CSV table of C-alpha atoms in Angstrom, one decimal:
chain,number,residue,atom,x,y,z
Q,9,MET,CA,86.0,254.9,30.1
Q,10,ALA,CA,85.8,258.0,27.9
Q,11,ASP,CA,83.1,258.4,25.0
Q,12,ALA,CA,84.8,257.8,22.0
Q,13,THR,CA,82.1,258.2,19.5
Q,14,SER,CA,83.8,261.3,18.3
Q,15,ASN,CA,86.5,258.9,17.0
Q,16,THR,CA,84.3,257.5,14.5
Q,17,GLY,CA,81.9,260.1,13.2
Q,18,ALA,CA,83.0,259.9,9.8
Q,19,ARG,CA,84.1,256.9,7.7
Q,20,PRO,CA,87.1,256.7,5.5
Q,21,ASP,CA,87.7,258.2,2.1
Q,22,LEU,CA,86.1,255.5,-0.2
Q,23,ALA,CA,88.2,256.5,-2.8
Q,24,GLY,CA,91.1,255.1,-1.3
Q,25,LEU,CA,89.7,251.7,-0.4
Q,26,ASP,CA,89.6,248.1,-1.8
Q,27,PRO,CA,86.2,247.3,-3.6
Q,28,ALA,CA,86.6,243.7,-2.7
Q,29,LEU,CA,87.1,244.3,0.9
Q,30,TYR,CA,84.0,246.1,2.2
Q,31,ASN,CA,80.5,246.4,1.5
Q,32,GLU,CA,78.0,248.8,3.5
Q,33,ASP,CA,77.5,246.6,6.5
Q,34,GLN,CA,81.2,246.6,7.2
Q,35,LEU,CA,82.3,250.1,7.2
Q,36,PRO,CA,82.7,251.7,10.6
Q,37,THR,CA,79.3,252.9,11.7
Q,38,THR,CA,78.6,256.5,12.3
Q,39,ALA,CA,77.5,258.8,15.1
Q,40,ASN,CA,74.3,258.5,14.0
Q,41,GLU,CA,74.2,254.8,13.8
Q,42,ARG,CA,75.3,254.8,17.5
Q,43,THR,CA,71.9,253.8,19.2
Q,44,TRP,CA,72.5,251.2,21.5
Q,45,SER,CA,72.6,252.7,25.0
Q,46,TRP,CA,74.0,250.3,28.1
Q,47,VAL,CA,70.1,249.2,28.5
Q,48,SER,CA,70.4,248.0,25.0
Q,49,ILE,CA,73.6,246.2,25.7
Q,50,ALA,CA,72.3,244.6,28.8
Q,51,ALA,CA,68.9,243.4,27.3
Q,52,LEU,CA,70.9,241.9,24.6
Q,53,TRP,CA,72.9,240.0,27.0
Q,54,VAL,CA,69.9,239.2,29.1
Q,55,GLY,CA,68.1,237.9,26.0
Q,56,MET,CA,70.9,235.8,25.0
Q,57,VAL,CA,71.6,234.4,28.7
Q,58,VAL,CA,67.9,232.9,29.0
Q,59,CYS,CA,67.6,229.9,26.9
Q,60,ILE,CA,67.5,226.1,27.5
Q,61,PRO,CA,71.3,225.3,27.2
Q,62,THR,CA,72.2,228.0,30.2
Q,63,TYR,CA,69.2,226.5,32.2
Q,64,LEU,CA,70.9,223.0,32.0
Q,65,LEU,CA,74.5,224.4,33.1
Q,66,ALA,CA,73.9,224.3,36.6
Q,67,SER,CA,72.5,220.7,36.0
Q,68,TYR,CA,75.8,219.5,34.7
Q,69,LEU,CA,77.9,221.0,37.6
Q,70,ILE,CA,75.3,219.3,40.3
Q,71,GLY,CA,75.6,216.0,38.3
Q,72,SER,CA,79.2,216.4,38.6
Q,73,GLY,CA,78.8,216.6,42.7
Q,74,MET,CA,78.8,220.3,43.4
Q,75,SER,CA,76.0,221.7,45.6
Q,76,TRP,CA,73.7,224.3,44.5
Q,77,ASP,CA,75.7,227.2,45.8
Q,78,GLN,CA,78.7,225.8,44.5
Q,79,ALA,CA,77.3,225.6,40.9
Q,80,VAL,CA,75.9,229.3,41.0
Q,81,MET,CA,79.2,230.7,42.3
Q,82,THR,CA,81.1,228.6,39.7
Q,83,ILE,CA,78.8,230.0,37.0
Q,84,LEU,CA,79.2,233.6,38.4
Q,85,LEU,CA,82.9,233.3,38.6
Q,86,ALA,CA,83.3,231.9,34.9
Q,87,ASN,CA,81.0,234.7,33.7
Q,88,ALA,CA,83.1,237.5,35.7
Q,89,ILE,CA,86.2,236.0,33.8
Q,90,VAL,CA,85.0,236.1,30.5
Q,91,LEU,CA,83.5,239.5,31.0
Q,92,ILE,CA,87.0,240.7,30.8
Q,93,PRO,CA,87.9,239.8,27.2
Q,94,MET,CA,84.4,240.7,26.4
Q,95,VAL,CA,84.9,244.3,27.7
Q,96,LEU,CA,88.4,244.5,26.3
Q,97,VAL,CA,87.7,243.2,22.6
Q,98,GLY,CA,84.4,245.1,22.7
Q,99,HIS,CA,86.3,248.3,23.0
Q,100,ALA,CA,87.4,248.2,19.4
Q,101,GLY,CA,84.1,247.7,18.2
Q,102,THR,CA,83.0,250.8,20.1
Q,103,LYS,CA,86.1,253.1,19.3
Q,104,TYR,CA,86.1,252.3,15.5
Q,105,GLY,CA,83.1,251.0,14.5
Q,106,ILE,CA,84.0,248.0,13.2
Q,107,PRO,CA,82.8,244.6,13.3
Q,108,PHE,CA,84.9,241.1,14.2
Q,109,PRO,CA,86.1,240.2,10.7
Q,110,VAL,CA,87.3,243.9,9.8
Q,111,LEU,CA,89.3,244.0,13.7
Q,112,LEU,CA,90.6,240.6,12.5
Q,113,ARG,CA,92.8,242.2,9.9
Q,114,SER,CA,94.8,243.9,12.0
Q,115,SER,CA,96.1,240.9,13.2
Q,116,PHE,CA,95.4,238.5,10.5
Q,117,GLY,CA,95.7,240.5,7.5
Q,118,PRO,CA,92.7,240.9,4.9
Q,119,ALA,CA,93.2,237.6,3.4
Q,120,GLY,CA,94.2,235.9,6.4
Q,121,ALA,CA,91.3,237.1,8.9
Q,122,LYS,CA,88.9,234.9,6.8
Q,123,ILE,CA,90.3,232.1,8.6
Q,124,PRO,CA,89.2,232.8,12.2
Q,125,ALA,CA,86.4,234.8,11.2
Q,126,VAL,CA,84.8,231.4,9.4
Q,127,ALA,CA,86.1,229.4,12.3
Q,128,ARG,CA,83.9,231.3,14.5
Q,129,GLY,CA,80.9,231.2,11.9
Q,130,ILE,CA,81.2,227.3,12.0
Q,131,VAL,CA,80.4,227.1,15.5
Q,132,ALA,CA,77.6,229.3,15.3
Q,133,CYS,CA,76.0,227.6,12.2
Q,134,GLY,CA,76.0,224.5,14.5
Q,135,TRP,CA,74.4,226.1,17.7
Q,136,PHE,CA,72.1,227.8,15.2
Q,137,GLY,CA,70.6,224.6,13.6
Q,138,ILE,CA,70.3,223.1,17.2
Q,139,GLN,CA,68.7,226.0,18.6
Q,140,THR,CA,66.1,226.4,15.8
Q,141,TRP,CA,65.3,222.6,16.1
Q,142,VAL,CA,64.9,223.3,19.9
Q,143,GLY,CA,62.5,226.5,19.4
Q,144,GLY,CA,60.6,224.2,16.6
Q,145,SER,CA,59.9,221.1,19.1
Q,146,ALA,CA,58.6,223.8,21.6
Q,147,ILE,CA,56.2,225.2,19.4
Q,148,PHE,CA,55.3,221.3,18.2
Q,149,VAL,CA,54.5,220.5,21.9
Q,150,ILE,CA,52.3,223.7,22.5
Q,151,LEU,CA,50.4,222.7,19.2
Q,152,ASN,CA,50.3,219.4,20.0
Q,153,THR,CA,48.6,219.9,23.6
Q,154,LEU,CA,46.2,222.2,22.3
Q,155,THR,CA,44.9,219.8,19.5
Q,156,GLY,CA,44.8,216.7,22.1
Q,157,GLY,CA,47.9,215.2,20.4
Q,158,ALA,CA,46.5,215.4,16.7
Q,159,LEU,CA,49.7,216.4,15.6
Q,160,ALA,CA,51.7,213.3,16.7
Q,161,SER,CA,52.2,211.1,13.7
Q,162,ASP,CA,55.0,208.5,12.3
Q,163,PRO,CA,58.3,209.6,11.1
Q,164,LEU,CA,58.7,210.9,7.4
Q,165,PRO,CA,60.9,208.8,5.5
Q,166,ILE,CA,64.5,210.5,5.1
Q,167,LEU,CA,63.9,213.3,7.4
Q,168,GLY,CA,63.5,210.8,10.5
Q,169,ILE,CA,60.8,213.1,12.1
Q,170,SER,CA,57.0,213.8,11.9
Q,171,ALA,CA,55.4,216.0,9.6
Q,172,GLY,CA,54.2,218.0,12.5
Q,173,GLU,CA,57.6,218.4,13.8
Q,174,PHE,CA,58.9,219.4,10.6
Q,175,VAL,CA,56.5,222.2,9.9
Q,176,CYS,CA,57.0,223.6,13.2
Q,177,PHE,CA,60.8,223.6,12.7
Q,178,VAL,CA,60.3,225.3,9.6
Q,179,ALA,CA,57.9,227.7,10.9
Q,180,PHE,CA,60.4,228.9,13.5
Q,181,TRP,CA,63.1,229.0,10.8
Q,182,LEU,CA,61.3,231.5,8.9
Q,183,LEU,CA,60.7,233.4,12.1
Q,184,HIS,CA,64.6,233.9,11.9
Q,185,VAL,CA,64.5,234.9,8.6
Q,186,TYR,CA,62.3,237.6,9.1
Q,187,PHE,CA,64.5,239.5,11.6
Q,188,ILE,CA,67.5,238.6,9.3
Q,189,LYS,CA,65.5,240.6,6.7
Q,190,ASN,CA,64.9,243.5,8.7
Q,191,GLY,CA,68.8,243.6,10.0
Q,192,THR,CA,70.6,244.6,13.3
Q,193,GLU,CA,68.3,247.1,14.7
Q,194,SER,CA,65.1,244.8,14.3
Q,195,ILE,CA,67.3,242.6,16.8
Q,196,ARG,CA,67.9,245.2,19.0
Q,197,TRP,CA,64.0,246.1,19.3
Q,198,LEU,CA,63.5,242.4,19.8
Q,199,GLU,CA,65.9,242.0,22.8
Q,200,THR,CA,65.0,245.1,24.3
Q,201,TYR,CA,61.5,244.2,24.7
Q,202,ALA,CA,61.8,240.6,25.6
Q,203,ALA,CA,64.7,241.0,28.2
Q,204,PRO,CA,62.0,242.1,30.8
Q,205,PHE,CA,59.5,239.5,29.7
Q,206,LEU,CA,62.1,236.7,30.0
Q,207,LEU,CA,63.3,237.8,33.4
Q,208,ALA,CA,59.4,238.0,34.6
Q,209,MET,CA,58.9,234.5,33.2
Q,210,GLY,CA,62.1,233.1,35.4
Q,211,LEU,CA,61.1,234.9,38.4
Q,212,ALA,CA,57.2,233.6,37.8
Q,213,LEU,CA,58.4,230.1,37.2
Q,214,LEU,CA,60.5,230.4,40.6
Q,215,TYR,CA,57.5,231.7,42.5
Q,216,TRP,CA,55.4,228.3,41.1
Q,217,ALA,CA,58.0,226.1,42.2
Q,218,TYR,CA,58.5,227.6,45.4
Q,219,ASN,CA,54.5,228.2,46.2
Q,220,LYS,CA,53.7,224.4,44.6
Q,221,ALA,CA,56.5,222.6,46.6
Q,222,GLY,CA,56.0,224.5,50.0
Q,223,GLY,CA,59.6,225.4,49.6
Q,224,PHE,CA,62.4,224.0,47.3
Q,225,GLY,CA,62.8,220.8,48.6
Q,226,GLU,CA,65.6,218.9,49.3
Q,227,MET,CA,68.0,219.6,46.5
Q,228,LEU,CA,68.8,222.9,48.1
Q,229,SER,CA,69.7,221.6,51.4
Q,230,THR,CA,71.9,218.6,50.1
Q,231,PRO,CA,75.5,219.1,50.8
Q,232,SER,CA,78.4,219.0,48.2
Q,233,ALA,CA,79.6,215.4,47.3
Q,234,PHE,CA,83.3,217.1,48.1
Q,235,ASP,CA,82.3,217.6,51.9
Q,236,GLU,CA,83.7,215.5,54.5
Q,237,GLY,CA,82.3,212.0,54.3
Q,238,GLY,CA,80.7,212.7,50.7
Q,239,GLU,CA,81.1,210.6,48.0
Q,240,LYS,CA,84.0,212.9,46.2
Q,241,GLU,CA,85.7,214.0,49.5
Q,242,GLY,CA,88.4,216.1,49.0
Q,243,GLU,CA,88.1,216.0,45.0
Q,244,PHE,CA,86.5,219.5,44.6
Q,245,TRP,CA,89.4,221.3,42.8
Q,246,VAL,CA,89.7,218.5,40.4
Q,247,VAL,CA,86.3,218.9,39.2
Q,248,PHE,CA,86.2,222.6,39.5
Q,249,TRP,CA,88.9,223.6,37.1
Q,250,PRO,CA,87.5,221.9,34.1
Q,251,SER,CA,83.9,222.8,35.2
Q,252,LEU,CA,85.0,226.7,35.2
Q,253,THR,CA,87.0,226.5,31.8
Q,254,GLY,CA,83.8,224.6,30.4
Q,255,MET,CA,81.5,227.3,31.7
Q,256,ILE,CA,84.0,230.1,30.3
Q,257,GLY,CA,84.3,228.3,26.9
Q,258,PHE,CA,79.9,228.6,26.8
Q,259,TRP,CA,80.4,232.3,25.9
Q,260,ALA,CA,83.8,232.7,24.7
Q,261,THR,CA,82.7,232.6,21.2
Q,262,LEU,CA,80.8,235.5,21.8
Q,263,ALA,CA,84.2,237.3,23.2
Q,264,LEU,CA,85.4,237.2,19.7
Q,265,ASN,CA,82.8,238.7,17.7
Q,266,ILE,CA,81.3,241.1,20.3
Q,267,PRO,CA,82.7,244.1,18.5
Q,268,ASP,CA,79.8,243.1,16.1
Q,269,PHE,CA,77.3,244.8,18.6
Q,270,THR,CA,79.3,247.4,20.6
Q,271,ARG,CA,80.1,249.0,17.1
Q,272,HIS,CA,76.6,250.2,17.6
Q,273,ALA,CA,77.0,251.3,21.5
Q,274,LYS,CA,76.5,255.1,22.0
Q,275,SER,CA,80.2,255.3,24.2
Q,276,GLN,CA,82.5,252.8,26.2
Q,277,LYS,CA,80.7,253.6,29.3
Q,278,ASP,CA,77.5,252.3,27.7
Q,279,GLN,CA,79.0,248.7,26.2
Q,280,PHE,CA,81.1,248.2,29.6
Q,281,VAL,CA,78.1,248.8,31.9
Q,282,GLY,CA,75.5,247.2,29.5
Q,283,GLN,CA,77.9,244.1,29.6
Q,284,LEU,CA,78.8,244.1,33.3
Q,285,VAL,CA,74.9,244.4,33.9
Q,286,GLY,CA,73.7,242.0,31.4
Q,287,LEU,CA,76.2,238.9,31.6
Q,288,PRO,CA,77.4,237.6,35.1
Q,289,ILE,CA,74.3,238.5,37.3
Q,290,PRO,CA,72.0,237.0,35.0
Q,291,MET,CA,73.6,234.2,34.2
Q,292,ALA,CA,74.0,233.4,38.1
Q,293,LEU,CA,70.4,234.2,38.8
Q,294,PHE,CA,69.4,232.0,35.9
Q,295,ALA,CA,71.3,229.0,37.3
Q,296,PHE,CA,69.8,229.5,40.6
Q,297,ILE,CA,66.4,229.5,39.0
Q,298,ALA,CA,67.1,226.4,37.3
Q,299,SER,CA,68.6,224.9,40.5
Q,300,ALA,CA,65.7,225.7,42.7
Q,301,VAL,CA,62.8,224.6,40.3
Q,302,THR,CA,64.5,221.3,39.3
Q,303,SER,CA,64.7,220.8,43.3
Q,304,ALA,CA,61.1,221.7,43.9
Q,305,THR,CA,60.2,219.2,41.2
Q,306,VAL,CA,61.6,216.3,43.1
Q,307,VAL,CA,59.0,217.0,45.5
Q,308,ILE,CA,56.2,218.0,43.1
Q,309,TYR,CA,56.5,215.1,40.3
Q,310,GLY,CA,58.8,212.6,42.7
Q,311,GLU,CA,61.7,213.0,39.9
Q,312,ALA,CA,64.2,215.8,39.3
Q,313,ILE,CA,63.3,217.2,35.8
Q,314,TRP,CA,65.8,219.7,34.5
Q,315,ASP,CA,64.4,219.8,31.0
Q,316,PRO,CA,62.4,222.9,31.0
Q,317,ILE,CA,60.0,221.4,28.0
Q,318,ALA,CA,59.7,218.3,29.7
Q,319,LEU,CA,58.6,220.2,32.6
Q,320,ALA,CA,56.1,222.6,30.5
Q,321,GLU,CA,54.8,219.2,29.6
Q,322,LYS,CA,54.2,218.0,33.1
Q,323,MET,CA,52.9,221.2,34.1
Q,324,GLY,CA,49.9,221.3,31.9
Q,325,GLY,CA,46.8,223.4,31.5
Q,326,ALA,CA,47.4,227.3,30.4
Q,327,SER,CA,50.5,227.1,32.0
Q,328,ILE,CA,52.3,225.2,29.5
Q,329,ILE,CA,51.1,227.7,26.8
Q,330,VAL,CA,52.6,230.4,28.8
Q,331,ALA,CA,55.8,228.5,29.3
Q,332,LEU,CA,56.5,227.3,26.0
Q,333,ILE,CA,56.0,230.7,24.5
Q,334,ALA,CA,58.4,232.1,27.0
Q,335,LEU,CA,61.0,229.2,25.4
Q,336,ILE,CA,60.3,230.3,22.1
Q,337,VAL,CA,61.0,233.8,22.9
Q,338,ALA,CA,64.1,233.0,24.6
Q,339,THR,CA,65.5,230.7,22.0
Q,340,LEU,CA,64.6,233.4,19.3
Q,341,THR,CA,66.6,235.8,21.1
Q,342,THR,CA,69.6,233.9,21.7
Q,343,ASN,CA,69.8,232.5,18.3
Q,344,LEU,CA,69.5,235.5,16.4
Q,345,ALA,CA,72.2,237.5,18.5
Q,346,ALA,CA,74.7,234.7,19.3
Q,347,ASN,CA,74.2,232.3,16.1
Q,348,VAL,CA,73.2,234.5,13.4
Q,349,VAL,CA,74.9,237.8,13.5
Q,350,ALA,CA,78.5,236.5,13.7
Q,351,PRO,CA,78.4,233.9,10.7
Q,352,ALA,CA,76.6,236.6,8.9
Q,353,HIS,CA,79.5,238.8,9.1
Q,354,GLY,CA,82.2,235.8,8.5
Q,355,PHE,CA,80.5,234.6,5.3
Q,356,ALA,CA,80.1,238.4,4.2
Q,357,ASN,CA,84.0,238.8,5.1
Q,358,LEU,CA,84.6,236.0,2.3
Q,359,ALA,CA,83.7,238.2,-0.3
Q,360,PRO,CA,82.4,241.6,0.9
Q,361,SER,CA,81.5,243.1,-2.6
Q,362,LYS,CA,79.2,240.2,-3.3
Q,363,ILE,CA,77.7,239.2,0.1
Q,364,ASN,CA,76.3,241.4,2.6
Q,365,LEU,CA,75.1,241.0,6.0
Q,366,LYS,CA,71.7,240.4,4.9
Q,367,ARG,CA,72.8,237.6,2.7
Q,368,GLY,CA,75.3,236.2,5.1
Q,369,GLY,CA,72.5,235.8,7.2
Q,370,TYR,CA,70.4,233.8,4.7
Q,371,ILE,CA,73.4,231.6,4.0
Q,372,THR,CA,73.6,230.9,7.9
Q,373,ALA,CA,69.8,230.3,8.0
Q,374,GLY,CA,70.3,227.9,4.8
Q,375,ILE,CA,72.9,225.8,6.4
Q,376,GLY,CA,70.9,225.5,9.6
Q,377,LEU,CA,68.1,224.4,7.5
Q,378,VAL,CA,69.9,221.4,5.5
Q,379,MET,CA,72.0,220.4,8.4
Q,380,PHE,CA,69.4,218.1,9.8
Q,381,PRO,CA,69.9,219.6,13.1
Q,382,TRP,CA,67.4,216.9,15.1
Q,383,ILE,CA,70.0,214.4,14.0
Q,384,LEU,CA,73.0,216.2,14.5
Q,385,VAL,CA,71.7,217.2,18.1
Q,386,ASN,CA,73.0,214.1,19.7
Q,387,HIS,CA,76.3,213.9,18.2
Q,388,ILE,CA,77.7,217.5,17.7
Q,389,VAL,CA,77.3,219.3,21.0
Q,390,GLY,CA,80.1,217.5,22.3
Q,391,TRP,CA,82.1,218.7,19.1
Q,392,LEU,CA,80.7,222.2,19.3
Q,393,LEU,CA,81.9,222.5,23.2
Q,394,ALA,CA,85.4,221.1,22.2
Q,395,TYR,CA,85.8,223.4,19.1
Q,396,SER,CA,84.7,226.7,21.1
Q,397,ALA,CA,87.6,225.8,23.4
Q,398,LEU,CA,90.0,226.0,20.4
Q,399,LEU,CA,89.0,229.6,19.8
Q,400,GLY,CA,90.7,230.9,22.9
Q,401,PRO,CA,94.0,231.5,20.9
Q,402,ILE,CA,92.1,233.7,18.4
Q,403,ALA,CA,91.0,236.1,21.5
Q,404,GLY,CA,94.6,236.1,22.7
Q,405,ILE,CA,95.9,236.9,19.5
Q,406,MET,CA,93.4,239.8,19.0
Q,407,LEU,CA,94.0,241.4,22.4
Q,408,ALA,CA,97.8,240.9,22.2
Q,409,ASP,CA,97.5,243.0,18.8
Q,410,TYR,CA,95.0,245.6,20.0
Q,411,TYR,CA,96.2,246.2,23.3
Q,412,LEU,CA,100.2,245.3,23.5
Q,413,LEU,CA,101.4,245.9,19.9
Q,414,ARG,CA,98.9,248.5,18.6
Q,415,LYS,CA,98.1,250.3,22.1
Q,416,THR,CA,94.7,250.5,21.0
Q,417,ASN,CA,95.4,252.7,17.9
Q,418,LEU,CA,94.3,251.4,14.3
Q,419,LYS,CA,94.7,253.1,11.1
Q,420,VAL,CA,91.0,252.2,10.2
Q,421,ALA,CA,91.2,253.0,6.4
Q,422,ASP,CA,94.1,250.5,5.9
Q,423,LEU,CA,91.8,248.0,7.1
Q,424,PHE,CA,90.0,248.3,4.2
Q,425,LYS,CA,93.2,248.0,1.7
Q,426,SER,CA,94.9,245.0,0.3
Q,427,ASP,CA,98.4,247.1,0.1
Q,428,GLY,CA,97.8,248.9,3.3
Q,429,ILE,CA,99.8,248.7,6.7
Q,430,TYR,CA,98.1,245.3,7.6
Q,431,SER,CA,98.1,243.6,4.6
Q,432,GLY,CA,101.3,241.4,5.5
Q,433,SER,CA,102.5,239.2,2.9
Q,434,GLY,CA,100.0,238.6,-0.2
Q,435,GLY,CA,97.1,239.8,2.3
Q,436,THR,CA,98.1,237.8,5.3
Q,437,ASN,CA,99.8,238.5,8.5
Q,438,TRP,CA,101.7,235.1,9.1
Q,439,ALA,CA,102.5,236.1,12.7
Q,440,GLY,CA,98.6,235.9,13.4
Q,441,VAL,CA,98.5,232.8,11.6
Q,442,GLY,CA,101.3,231.1,12.9
Q,443,ALA,CA,100.3,232.1,16.6
Q,444,LEU,CA,96.7,230.7,15.8
Q,445,ILE,CA,98.3,227.3,15.2
Q,446,ILE,CA,101.2,227.5,18.1
Q,447,GLY,CA,98.3,228.6,20.6
Q,448,ILE,CA,95.8,225.4,19.3
Q,449,LEU,CA,98.5,222.5,19.3
Q,450,PRO,CA,99.1,222.4,22.9
Q,451,ASN,CA,95.0,221.5,23.2
Q,452,LEU,CA,95.0,219.7,20.2
Q,453,PRO,CA,95.7,215.9,22.1
Q,454,GLY,CA,92.9,217.0,24.6
Q,455,PHE,CA,90.4,218.0,21.7
Q,456,LEU,CA,91.0,214.8,19.7
Q,457,VAL,CA,90.1,212.8,22.8
Q,458,GLY,CA,87.2,214.9,23.6
Q,459,VAL,CA,85.4,214.4,20.4
Q,460,GLY,CA,86.3,211.0,20.0
Q,461,LEU,CA,88.9,210.6,17.3
Q,462,SER,CA,91.7,209.5,19.8
Q,463,SER,CA,91.5,206.9,22.8
Q,464,GLY,CA,93.6,209.0,25.2
Q,465,THR,CA,96.6,211.1,25.9
Q,466,SER,CA,99.2,211.5,28.2
Q,467,ASP,CA,98.3,213.0,31.8
Q,468,PHE,CA,100.4,216.1,30.7
Q,469,PHE,CA,98.0,217.0,27.6
Q,470,ALA,CA,94.9,215.7,29.4
Q,471,THR,CA,96.0,218.6,32.4
Q,472,ILE,CA,96.3,221.2,29.3
Q,473,TYR,CA,93.0,220.5,28.1
Q,474,THR,CA,91.3,220.9,31.5
Q,475,TYR,CA,92.5,224.9,31.1
Q,476,ALA,CA,92.1,224.9,27.2
Q,477,TRP,CA,90.7,228.2,26.8
Q,478,PHE,CA,93.2,230.0,29.3
Q,479,VAL,CA,96.5,227.9,27.6
Q,480,GLY,CA,95.2,228.9,24.3
Q,481,LEU,CA,94.4,232.4,25.1
Q,482,PHE,CA,97.9,233.0,26.6
Q,483,VAL,CA,100.5,230.9,24.3
Q,484,ALA,CA,99.0,232.2,21.2
Q,485,GLY,CA,98.9,236.1,22.5
Q,486,ALA,CA,102.6,235.5,23.7
Q,487,ALA,CA,103.5,233.6,20.1
Q,488,TYR,CA,101.9,236.5,18.1
Q,489,LEU,CA,104.2,239.1,19.8
Q,490,VAL,CA,107.2,237.1,19.0
Q,491,LEU,CA,106.4,236.3,15.7
Q,492,SER,CA,105.2,239.7,14.9
Q,493,LYS,CA,109.1,240.9,15.6
Q,494,ILE,CA,110.2,238.2,13.3
Q,495,PHE,CA,108.0,238.7,10.2
Q,496,ASN,CA,106.6,242.2,10.7
Q,497,LYS,CA,109.8,243.9,11.2
């Protein structure tokens, strides 16, 4: 891929732009602001990959009957697939230096773009609160262990958690606010230095498990339940396809707002190589570490322990401090990149002249603080995973618009004009909005069942929902091309 920074060395003439449609954070990055090499992009992904939810992914697949190698290969394949839209959508960020909400204006119009931008932001706000609670819990375990259990106390009224847990949650929340205050470059700095530390901690955990158990134990030699004579003989593909879709959906949200990061890349080669190195292989490696370590815990402790916080507590001694510090760093790097930048840009896009990226980040942090994530965590995860599957149509529309309709050619200045070529009707491109609705509809029956709002649906719609992300992407993309010919003659 050729270097594209020469196309974005200068910003559009501000004199012709609508002041209500931009702020300093949304204008195209200049050549001097392109500081992210492929190492920076790869480190960003390693920082996001190494977290508790991804550690648990293999457990879901092994629990469904897969052997460890089938689980790891499923995760590797899913991330190789999701890498394709990551790189394709990321291309626009690097070529034009624009963030996700501004790119959306090409297919949804400046007013219509607020809908998908906020939809993406809602998912991120939910995960932000949950991840902050997880990190705060890790801090509480460390301090409670060091003080011999002195922090343990009865739950506070209204909050439903102890004073110690609440203080640790707020402390971890304030750590996020610090990096929000210091901007995107501070996040890049954190990700770059945290990545090798996190990889080293993962490999150290793997060595500990192997050495302590005298091998990885029985789990890694346990055959698949789908093999001949197994409990689920011949049912592999029935489980594989929805599992693959679920694993794709895990990072599919980032495939939408990846321009928020690739706009800082030095070149297309940097964003491509960085994502290629940073996403599929580290995901598969981390899944293997989780599988192997959990397998070893069966030998060491007589039970399979998937939760890394619970494992750290079992390990005891100084190792608990090292392990949980690693968990805190891992959760912080994931949360800042995956769950702060996207909603911050999304909220800023609602009123760019009044809300900049920093204020959008503060709004995100505020929502995460007041949503009582320690209560919602038991109810909202299913919603968020299902909701993420419905974001496939947005990716389909963006790809159809940028590659098939625009041939990667955008008039950047018009993205910041209320009466420009992307303004549609009254600021909304109804081809984009209509295609979004059409792309969601086939998956809606399955979604309602998935989140408990419906007791069942037909086999036809249940099967469609198995491939929700793919269906949404292709249906919405095709609908957008058709509707564009109708609405935008």
